[in-house]
PDB file of C-alpha atoms in Angstrom:
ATOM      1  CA  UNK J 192     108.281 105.644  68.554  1.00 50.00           C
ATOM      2  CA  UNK J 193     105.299 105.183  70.740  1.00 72.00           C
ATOM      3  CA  UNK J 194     102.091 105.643  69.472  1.00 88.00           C
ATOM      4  CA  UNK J 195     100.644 107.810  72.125  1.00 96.00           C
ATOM      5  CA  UNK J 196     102.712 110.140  74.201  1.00 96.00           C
ATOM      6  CA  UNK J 197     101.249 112.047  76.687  1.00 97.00           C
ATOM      7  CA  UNK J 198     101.505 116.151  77.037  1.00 97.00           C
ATOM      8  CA  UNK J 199     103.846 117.241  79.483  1.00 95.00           C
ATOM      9  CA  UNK J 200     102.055 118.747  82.480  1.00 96.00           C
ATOM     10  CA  UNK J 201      98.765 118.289  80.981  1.00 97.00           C
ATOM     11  CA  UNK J 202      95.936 115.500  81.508  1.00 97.00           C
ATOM     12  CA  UNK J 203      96.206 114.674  77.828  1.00 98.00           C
ATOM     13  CA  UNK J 204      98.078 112.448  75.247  1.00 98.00           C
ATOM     14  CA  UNK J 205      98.732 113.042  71.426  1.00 98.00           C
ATOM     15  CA  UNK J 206      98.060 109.619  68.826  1.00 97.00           C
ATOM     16  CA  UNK J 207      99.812 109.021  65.882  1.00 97.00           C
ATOM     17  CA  UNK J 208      96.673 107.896  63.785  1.00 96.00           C
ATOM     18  CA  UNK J 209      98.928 107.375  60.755  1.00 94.00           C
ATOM     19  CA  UNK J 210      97.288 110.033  58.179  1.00 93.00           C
ATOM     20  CA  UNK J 211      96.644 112.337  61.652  1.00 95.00           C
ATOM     21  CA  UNK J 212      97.711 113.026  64.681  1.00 97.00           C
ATOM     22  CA  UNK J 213      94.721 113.105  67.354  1.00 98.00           C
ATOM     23  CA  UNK J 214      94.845 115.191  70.492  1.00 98.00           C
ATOM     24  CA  UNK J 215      93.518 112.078  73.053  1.00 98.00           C
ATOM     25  CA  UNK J 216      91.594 113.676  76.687  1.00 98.00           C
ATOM     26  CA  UNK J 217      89.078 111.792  79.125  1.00 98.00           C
ATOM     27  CA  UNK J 218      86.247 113.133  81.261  1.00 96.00           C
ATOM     28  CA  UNK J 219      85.919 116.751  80.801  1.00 95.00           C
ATOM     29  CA  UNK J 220      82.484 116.338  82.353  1.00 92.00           C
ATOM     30  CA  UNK J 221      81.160 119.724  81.478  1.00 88.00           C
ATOM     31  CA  UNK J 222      78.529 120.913  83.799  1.00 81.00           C
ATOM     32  CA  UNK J 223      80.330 119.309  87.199  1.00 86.00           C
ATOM     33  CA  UNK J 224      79.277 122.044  89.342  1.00 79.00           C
ATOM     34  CA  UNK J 225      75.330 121.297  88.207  1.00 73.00           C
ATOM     35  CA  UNK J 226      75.801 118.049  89.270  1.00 61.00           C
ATOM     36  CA  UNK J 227      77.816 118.781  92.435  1.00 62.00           C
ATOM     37  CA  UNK J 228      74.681 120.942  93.520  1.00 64.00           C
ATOM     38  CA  UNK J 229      71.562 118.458  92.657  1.00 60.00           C
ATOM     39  CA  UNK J 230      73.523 115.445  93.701  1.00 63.00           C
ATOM     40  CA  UNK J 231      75.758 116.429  96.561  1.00 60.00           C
ATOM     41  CA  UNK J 232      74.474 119.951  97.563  1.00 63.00           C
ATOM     42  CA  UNK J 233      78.015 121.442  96.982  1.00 65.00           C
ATOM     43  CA  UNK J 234      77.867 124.991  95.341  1.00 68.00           C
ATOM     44  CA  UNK J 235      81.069 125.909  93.448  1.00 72.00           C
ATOM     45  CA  UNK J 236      81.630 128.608  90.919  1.00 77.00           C
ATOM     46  CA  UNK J 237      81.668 127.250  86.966  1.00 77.00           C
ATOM     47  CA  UNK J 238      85.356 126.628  86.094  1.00 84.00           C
ATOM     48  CA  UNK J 239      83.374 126.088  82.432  1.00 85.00           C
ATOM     49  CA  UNK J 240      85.639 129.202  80.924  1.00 92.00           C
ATOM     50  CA  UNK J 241      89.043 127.569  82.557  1.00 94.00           C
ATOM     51  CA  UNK J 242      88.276 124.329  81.069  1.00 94.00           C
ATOM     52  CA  UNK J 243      87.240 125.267  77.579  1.00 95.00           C
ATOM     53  CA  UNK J 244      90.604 127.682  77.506  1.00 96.00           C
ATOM     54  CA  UNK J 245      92.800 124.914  79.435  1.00 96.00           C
ATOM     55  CA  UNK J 246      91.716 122.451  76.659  1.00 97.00           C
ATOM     56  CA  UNK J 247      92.286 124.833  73.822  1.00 98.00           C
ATOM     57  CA  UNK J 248      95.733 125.850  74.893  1.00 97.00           C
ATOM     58  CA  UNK J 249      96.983 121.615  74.865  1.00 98.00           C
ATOM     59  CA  UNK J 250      94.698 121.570  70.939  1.00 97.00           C
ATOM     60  CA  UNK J 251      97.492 124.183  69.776  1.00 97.00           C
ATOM     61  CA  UNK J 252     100.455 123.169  71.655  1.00 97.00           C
ATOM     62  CA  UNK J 253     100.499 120.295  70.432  1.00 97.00           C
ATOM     63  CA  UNK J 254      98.886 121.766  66.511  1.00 97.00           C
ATOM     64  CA  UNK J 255      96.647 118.206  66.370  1.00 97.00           C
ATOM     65  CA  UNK J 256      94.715 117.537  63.572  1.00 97.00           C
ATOM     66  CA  UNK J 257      91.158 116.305  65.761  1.00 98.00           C
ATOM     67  CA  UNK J 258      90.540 116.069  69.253  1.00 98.00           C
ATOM     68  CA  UNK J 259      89.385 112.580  70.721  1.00 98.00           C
ATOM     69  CA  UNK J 260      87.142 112.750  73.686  1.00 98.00           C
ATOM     70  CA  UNK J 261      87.467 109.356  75.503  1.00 98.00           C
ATOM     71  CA  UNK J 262      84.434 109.361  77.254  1.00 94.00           C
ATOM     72  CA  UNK J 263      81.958 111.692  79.449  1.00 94.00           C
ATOM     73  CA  UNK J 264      82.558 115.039  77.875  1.00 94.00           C
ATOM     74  CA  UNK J 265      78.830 115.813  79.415  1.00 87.00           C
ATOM     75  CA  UNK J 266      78.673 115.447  83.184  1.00 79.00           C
ATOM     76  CA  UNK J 267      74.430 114.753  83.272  1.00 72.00           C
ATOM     77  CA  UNK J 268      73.569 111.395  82.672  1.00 62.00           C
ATOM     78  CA  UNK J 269      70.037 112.450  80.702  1.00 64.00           C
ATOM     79  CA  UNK J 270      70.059 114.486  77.738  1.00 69.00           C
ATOM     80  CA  UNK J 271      71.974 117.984  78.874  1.00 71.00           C
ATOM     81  CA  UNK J 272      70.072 121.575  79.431  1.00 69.00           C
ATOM     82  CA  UNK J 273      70.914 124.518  80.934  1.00 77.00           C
ATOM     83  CA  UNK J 274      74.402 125.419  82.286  1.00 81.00           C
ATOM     84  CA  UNK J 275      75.471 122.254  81.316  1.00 82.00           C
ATOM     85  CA  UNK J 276      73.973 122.410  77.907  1.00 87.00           C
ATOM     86  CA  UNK J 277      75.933 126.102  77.409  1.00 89.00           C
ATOM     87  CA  UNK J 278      79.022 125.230  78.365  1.00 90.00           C
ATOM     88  CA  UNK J 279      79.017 121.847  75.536  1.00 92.00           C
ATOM     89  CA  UNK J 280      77.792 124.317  73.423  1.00 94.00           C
ATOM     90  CA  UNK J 281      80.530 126.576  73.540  1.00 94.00           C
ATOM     91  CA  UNK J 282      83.544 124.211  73.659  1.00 95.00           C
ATOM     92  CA  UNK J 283      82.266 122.014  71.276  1.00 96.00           C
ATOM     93  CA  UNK J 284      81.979 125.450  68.726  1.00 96.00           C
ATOM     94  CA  UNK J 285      85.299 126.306  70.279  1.00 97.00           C
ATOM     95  CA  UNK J 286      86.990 123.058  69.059  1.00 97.00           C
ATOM     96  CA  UNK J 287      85.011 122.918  65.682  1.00 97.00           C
ATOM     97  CA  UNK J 288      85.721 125.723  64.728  1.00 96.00           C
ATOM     98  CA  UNK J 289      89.652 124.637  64.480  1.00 97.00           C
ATOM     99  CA  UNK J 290      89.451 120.454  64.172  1.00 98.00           C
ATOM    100  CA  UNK J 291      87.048 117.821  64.142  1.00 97.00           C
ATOM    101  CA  UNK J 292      86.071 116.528  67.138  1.00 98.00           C
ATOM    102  CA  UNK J 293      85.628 112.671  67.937  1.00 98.00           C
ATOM    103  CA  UNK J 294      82.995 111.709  71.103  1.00 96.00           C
ATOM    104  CA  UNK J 295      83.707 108.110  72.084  1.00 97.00           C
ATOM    105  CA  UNK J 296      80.729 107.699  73.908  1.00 95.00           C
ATOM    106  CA  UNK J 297      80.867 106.920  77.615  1.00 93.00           C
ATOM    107  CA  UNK J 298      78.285 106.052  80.241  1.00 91.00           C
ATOM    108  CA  UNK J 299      77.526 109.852  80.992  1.00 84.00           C
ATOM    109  CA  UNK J 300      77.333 110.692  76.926  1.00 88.00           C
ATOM    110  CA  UNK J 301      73.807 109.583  75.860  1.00 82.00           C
ATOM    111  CA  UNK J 302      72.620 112.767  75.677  1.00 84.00           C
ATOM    112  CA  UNK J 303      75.511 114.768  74.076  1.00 87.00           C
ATOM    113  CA  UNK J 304      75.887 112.429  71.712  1.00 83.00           C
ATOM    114  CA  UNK J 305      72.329 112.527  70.384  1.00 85.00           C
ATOM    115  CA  UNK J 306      71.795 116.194  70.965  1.00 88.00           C
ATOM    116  CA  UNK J 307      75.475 117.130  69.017  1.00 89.00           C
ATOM    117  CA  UNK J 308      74.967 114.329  66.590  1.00 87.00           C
ATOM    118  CA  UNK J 309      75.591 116.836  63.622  1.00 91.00           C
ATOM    119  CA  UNK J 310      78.783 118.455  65.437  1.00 94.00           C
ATOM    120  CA  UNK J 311      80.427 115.350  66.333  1.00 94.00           C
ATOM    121  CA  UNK J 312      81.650 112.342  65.214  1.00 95.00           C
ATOM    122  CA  UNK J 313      80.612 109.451  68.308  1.00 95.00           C
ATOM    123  CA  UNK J 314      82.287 105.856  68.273  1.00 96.00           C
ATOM    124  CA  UNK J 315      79.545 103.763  70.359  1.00 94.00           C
ATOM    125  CA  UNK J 316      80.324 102.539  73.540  1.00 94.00           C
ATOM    126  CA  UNK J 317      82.329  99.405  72.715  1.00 96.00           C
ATOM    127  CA  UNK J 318      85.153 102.018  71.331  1.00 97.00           C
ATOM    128  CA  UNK J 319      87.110 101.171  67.627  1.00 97.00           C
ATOM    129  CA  UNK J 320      90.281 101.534  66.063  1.00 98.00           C
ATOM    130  CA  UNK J 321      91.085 104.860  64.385  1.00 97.00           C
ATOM    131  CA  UNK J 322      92.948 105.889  61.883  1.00 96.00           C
ATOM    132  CA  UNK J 323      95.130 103.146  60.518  1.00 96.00           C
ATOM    133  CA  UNK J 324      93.989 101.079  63.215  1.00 95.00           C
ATOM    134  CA  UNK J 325      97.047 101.101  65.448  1.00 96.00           C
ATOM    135  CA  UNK J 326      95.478 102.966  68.307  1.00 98.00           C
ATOM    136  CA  UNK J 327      92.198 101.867  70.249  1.00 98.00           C
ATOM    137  CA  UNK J 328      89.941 104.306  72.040  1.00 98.00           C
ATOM    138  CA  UNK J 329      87.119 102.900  74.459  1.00 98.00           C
ATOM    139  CA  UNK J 330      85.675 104.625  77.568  1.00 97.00           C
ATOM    140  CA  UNK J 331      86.228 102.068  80.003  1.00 95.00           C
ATOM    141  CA  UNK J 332      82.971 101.333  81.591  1.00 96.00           C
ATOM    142  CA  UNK J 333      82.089  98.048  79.376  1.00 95.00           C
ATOM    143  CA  UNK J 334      84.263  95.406  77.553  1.00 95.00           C
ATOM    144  CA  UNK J 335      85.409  97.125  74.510  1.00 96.00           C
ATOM    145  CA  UNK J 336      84.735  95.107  70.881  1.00 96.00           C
ATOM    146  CA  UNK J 337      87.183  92.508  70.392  1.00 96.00           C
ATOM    147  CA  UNK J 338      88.900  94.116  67.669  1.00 97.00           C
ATOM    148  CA  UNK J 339      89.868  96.903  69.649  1.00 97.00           C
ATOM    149  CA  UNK J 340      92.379  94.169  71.143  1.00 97.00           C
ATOM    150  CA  UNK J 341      94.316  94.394  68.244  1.00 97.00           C
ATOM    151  CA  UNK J 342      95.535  97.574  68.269  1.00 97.00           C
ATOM    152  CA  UNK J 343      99.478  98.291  69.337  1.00 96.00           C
ATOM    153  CA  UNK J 344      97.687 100.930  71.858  1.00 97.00           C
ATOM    154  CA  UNK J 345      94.179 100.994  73.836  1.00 98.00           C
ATOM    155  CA  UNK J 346      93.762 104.355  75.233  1.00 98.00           C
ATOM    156  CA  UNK J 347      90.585 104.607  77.937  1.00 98.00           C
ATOM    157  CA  UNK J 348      89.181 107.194  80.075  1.00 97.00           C
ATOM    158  CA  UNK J 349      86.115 106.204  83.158  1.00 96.00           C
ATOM    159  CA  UNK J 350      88.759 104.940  86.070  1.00 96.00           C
ATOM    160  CA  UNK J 351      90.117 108.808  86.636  1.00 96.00           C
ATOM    161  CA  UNK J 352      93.264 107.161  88.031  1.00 96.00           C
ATOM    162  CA  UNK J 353      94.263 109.201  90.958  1.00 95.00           C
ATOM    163  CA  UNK J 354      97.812 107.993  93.420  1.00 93.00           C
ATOM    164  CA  UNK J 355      98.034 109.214  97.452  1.00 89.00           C
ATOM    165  CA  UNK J 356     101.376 110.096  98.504  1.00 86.00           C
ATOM    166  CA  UNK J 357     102.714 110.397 101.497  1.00 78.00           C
ATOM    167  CA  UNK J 358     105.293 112.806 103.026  1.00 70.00           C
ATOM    168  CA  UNK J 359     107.940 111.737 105.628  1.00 64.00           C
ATOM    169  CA  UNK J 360     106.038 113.582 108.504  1.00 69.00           C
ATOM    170  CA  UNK J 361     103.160 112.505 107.682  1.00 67.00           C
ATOM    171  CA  UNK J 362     101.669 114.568 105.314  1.00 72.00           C
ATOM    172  CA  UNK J 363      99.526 113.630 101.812  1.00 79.00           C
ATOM    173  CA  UNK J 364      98.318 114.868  98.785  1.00 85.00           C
ATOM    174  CA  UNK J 365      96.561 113.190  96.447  1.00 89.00           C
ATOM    175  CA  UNK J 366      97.133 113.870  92.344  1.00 92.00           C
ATOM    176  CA  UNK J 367      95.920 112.727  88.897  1.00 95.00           C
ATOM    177  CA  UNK J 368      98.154 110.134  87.586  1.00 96.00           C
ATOM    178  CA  UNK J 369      98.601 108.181  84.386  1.00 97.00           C
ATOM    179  CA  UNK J 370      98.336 104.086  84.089  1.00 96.00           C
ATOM    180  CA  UNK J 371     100.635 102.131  81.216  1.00 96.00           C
ATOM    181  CA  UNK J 372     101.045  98.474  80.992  1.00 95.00           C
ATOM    182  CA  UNK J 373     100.585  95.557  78.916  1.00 96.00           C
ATOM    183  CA  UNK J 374      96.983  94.138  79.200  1.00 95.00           C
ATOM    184  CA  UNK J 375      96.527  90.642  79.942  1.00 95.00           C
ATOM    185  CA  UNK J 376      95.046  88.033  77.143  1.00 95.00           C
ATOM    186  CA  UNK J 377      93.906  85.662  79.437  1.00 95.00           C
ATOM    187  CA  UNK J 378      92.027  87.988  81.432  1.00 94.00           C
ATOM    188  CA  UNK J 379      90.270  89.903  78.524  1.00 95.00           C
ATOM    189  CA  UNK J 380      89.051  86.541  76.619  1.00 95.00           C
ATOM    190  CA  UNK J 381      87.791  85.495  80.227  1.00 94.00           C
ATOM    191  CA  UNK J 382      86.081  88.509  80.204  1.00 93.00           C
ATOM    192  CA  UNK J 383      84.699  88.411  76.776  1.00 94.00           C
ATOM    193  CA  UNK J 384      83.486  85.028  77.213  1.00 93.00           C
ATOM    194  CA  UNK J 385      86.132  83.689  74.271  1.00 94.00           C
ATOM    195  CA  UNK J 386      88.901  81.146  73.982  1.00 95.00           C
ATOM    196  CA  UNK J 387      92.307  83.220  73.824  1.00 95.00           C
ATOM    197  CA  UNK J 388      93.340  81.537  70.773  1.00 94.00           C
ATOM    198  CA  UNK J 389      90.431  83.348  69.089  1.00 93.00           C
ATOM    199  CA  UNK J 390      90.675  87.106  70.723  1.00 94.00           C
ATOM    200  CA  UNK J 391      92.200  89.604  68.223  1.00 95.00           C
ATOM    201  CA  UNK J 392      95.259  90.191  69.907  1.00 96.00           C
ATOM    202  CA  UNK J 393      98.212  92.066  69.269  1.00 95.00           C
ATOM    203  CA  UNK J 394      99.938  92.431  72.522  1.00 94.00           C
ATOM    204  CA  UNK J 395      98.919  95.821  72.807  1.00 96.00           C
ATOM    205  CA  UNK J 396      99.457  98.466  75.763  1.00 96.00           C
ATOM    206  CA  UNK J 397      97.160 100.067  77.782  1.00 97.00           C
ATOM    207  CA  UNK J 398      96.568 103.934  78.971  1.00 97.00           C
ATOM    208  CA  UNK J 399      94.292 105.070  81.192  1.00 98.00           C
ATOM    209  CA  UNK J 400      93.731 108.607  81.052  1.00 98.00           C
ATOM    210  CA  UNK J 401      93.686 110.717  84.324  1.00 98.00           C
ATOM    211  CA  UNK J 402      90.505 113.071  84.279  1.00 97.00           C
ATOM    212  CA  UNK J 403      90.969 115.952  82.417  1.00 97.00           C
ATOM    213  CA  UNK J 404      88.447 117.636  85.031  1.00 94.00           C
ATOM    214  CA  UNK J 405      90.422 118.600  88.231  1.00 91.00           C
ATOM    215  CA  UNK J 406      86.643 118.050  90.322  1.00 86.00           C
ATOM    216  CA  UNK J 407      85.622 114.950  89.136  1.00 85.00           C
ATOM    217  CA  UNK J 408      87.366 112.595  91.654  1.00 86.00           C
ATOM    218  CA  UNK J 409      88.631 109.426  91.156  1.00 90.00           C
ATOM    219  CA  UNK J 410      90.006 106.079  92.006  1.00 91.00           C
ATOM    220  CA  UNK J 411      93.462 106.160  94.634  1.00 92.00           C
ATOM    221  CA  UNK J 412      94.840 102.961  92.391  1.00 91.00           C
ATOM    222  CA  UNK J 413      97.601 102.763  95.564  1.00 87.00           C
ATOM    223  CA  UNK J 414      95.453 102.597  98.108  1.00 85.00           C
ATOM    224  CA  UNK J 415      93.882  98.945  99.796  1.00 80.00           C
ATOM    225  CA  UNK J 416      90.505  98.552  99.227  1.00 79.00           C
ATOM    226  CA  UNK J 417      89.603 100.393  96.572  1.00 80.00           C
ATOM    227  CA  UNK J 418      87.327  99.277  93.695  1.00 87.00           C
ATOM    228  CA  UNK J 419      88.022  99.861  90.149  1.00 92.00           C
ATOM    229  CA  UNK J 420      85.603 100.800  87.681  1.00 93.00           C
ATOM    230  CA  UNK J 421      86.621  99.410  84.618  1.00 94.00           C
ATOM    231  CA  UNK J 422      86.011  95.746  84.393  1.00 94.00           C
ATOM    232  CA  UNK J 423      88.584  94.896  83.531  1.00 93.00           C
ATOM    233  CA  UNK J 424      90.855  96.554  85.752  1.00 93.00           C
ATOM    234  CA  UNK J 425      92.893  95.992  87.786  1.00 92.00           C
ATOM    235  CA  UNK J 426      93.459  92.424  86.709  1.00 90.00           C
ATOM    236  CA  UNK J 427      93.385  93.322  83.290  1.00 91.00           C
ATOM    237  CA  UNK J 428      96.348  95.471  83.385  1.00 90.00           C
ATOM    238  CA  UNK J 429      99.786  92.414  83.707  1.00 80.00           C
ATOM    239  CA  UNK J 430     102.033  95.056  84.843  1.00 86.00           C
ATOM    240  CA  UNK J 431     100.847  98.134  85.203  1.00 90.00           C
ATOM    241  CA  UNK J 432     103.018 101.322  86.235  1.00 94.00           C
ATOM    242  CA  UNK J 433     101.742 104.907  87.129  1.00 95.00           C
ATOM    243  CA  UNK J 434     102.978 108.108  86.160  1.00 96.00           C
ATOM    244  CA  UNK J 435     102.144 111.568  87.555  1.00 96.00           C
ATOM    245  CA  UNK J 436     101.451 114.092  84.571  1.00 96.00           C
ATOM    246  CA  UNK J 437     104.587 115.542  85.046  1.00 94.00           C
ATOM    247  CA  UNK J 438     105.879 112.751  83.976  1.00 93.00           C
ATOM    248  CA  UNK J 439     107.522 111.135  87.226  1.00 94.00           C
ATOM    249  CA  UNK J 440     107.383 107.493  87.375  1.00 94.00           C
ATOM    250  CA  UNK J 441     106.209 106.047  90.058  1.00 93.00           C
ATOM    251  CA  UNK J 442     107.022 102.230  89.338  1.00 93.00           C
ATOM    252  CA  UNK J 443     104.515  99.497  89.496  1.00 91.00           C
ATOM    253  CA  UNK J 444     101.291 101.485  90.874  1.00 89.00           C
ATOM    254  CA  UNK J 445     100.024  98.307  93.431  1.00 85.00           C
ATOM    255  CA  UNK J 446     103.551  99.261  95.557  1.00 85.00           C
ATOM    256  CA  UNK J 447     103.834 102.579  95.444  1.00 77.00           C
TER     257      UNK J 447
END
């Protein structure tokens, strides 16, 4: 059995932790619409209620025992305040109030994770194993620790993986998609600066998360020309296939 299987229709995966089993999202980026306004001047209504609710309807589908943020549950960079800093406050009481909650701290989480210290528990940036070690979390914006490598499973967030499609007559739409595959030794102890021989390695599969946010954007991994985030990706990933959250496959996501 697979150690992380995602949610049908939803932008989320459950982990078997061994003792638990973790409800897994990325980049909820509360506060988008703040952001979208200072950075961007777009004005958009708060979708804060829809995302708080959407998120607590997957926590007791799927009756997890903790939710696992992997990465930027705040959208502001600095320490959060206002709109931003209500709407963390009331999903993070939301989701306390029924399971602990797990921040793994991503390049947008600085602030959340030093201003919720008490209501969260934060893995640091270079992301750990959990539970009996089997499953890896990291964010995806920095080489994860070494021992991460030797879990069966690394689950990431950061890349927002997003596929174009294209319709006969021309048409296209663009949606959220999933990325599996076996990572590459080689190219992680390259990247970490080691000797492969002497990475922690147990052949272990990789998931990047779409974004749980629906406004946050992303990368179009089947489109030319497009840089990654992560990096480590795409070269990191040997063989990796995409999957929209309905779970259609789409085959090997560089020739779709």
């Amino acid at each position: 059995m697979a150690r992380v299987e995602p949610v049908p229709g939803a932008p989320a995966a459950v982990a078997d932790l061994g003792e638990e089993r973790a409800l897994c999202v990325a980049d909820i980026h509360a506060g988008i619409e703040v952001g979208l306004r200072y950075e961007r001047g777009v004005e958009l209504d708060s979708a804060a209620d829809e995302r708080r609710d959407r998120l607590l309807g997957v926590l007791a589908e799927t009756d997890a025992d903790r939710l696992v943020v992997l990465g930027d549950l705040a959208h502001r960079i600095a320490a959060p305040e206002g709109d931003e800093r209500a709407e963390l406050e009331r999903l993070i009481d939301a989701v306390t109030d029924r399971v602990p909650l797990t921040l793994v701290e991503g390049n947008h989480d600085a602030g959340v994770a030093d201003a919720f210290a008490d209501d969260l528990d934060v893995v640091g940036t270079g992301g750990a194993r959990l539970g009996d070690g089997a499953v890896g979390v990291v964010h995806g914006h920095t080489w994860p620790e070494p021992d991460v490598f030797a879990a069966e499973t690394v689950c990431m967030g950061h890349e927002h993986p997003q596929v174009r499609l294209e319709d006969s007559v021309g048409g296209s739409r663009t949606e959220r998609a999933w990325l599996r595959g076996p990572l590459d030794r080689d190219r992680v102890a390259d990247g970490l600066g080691v000797e492969p021989a002497a990475l922690p390695w147990n052949d272990p599969e990789l998931v990047v998360f779409p974004a749980f946010n629906d406004r946050s954007g992303g990368t179009w991994v089947n489109v030319a020309g497009q840089s990654f985030l992560a990096p480590f990706l795409p070269e990191g990933l040997a063989a990796g296939e995409a999957y929209l959250l309905d779970g259609t496959r789409l085959g090997d996501f560089r020739r779709i």
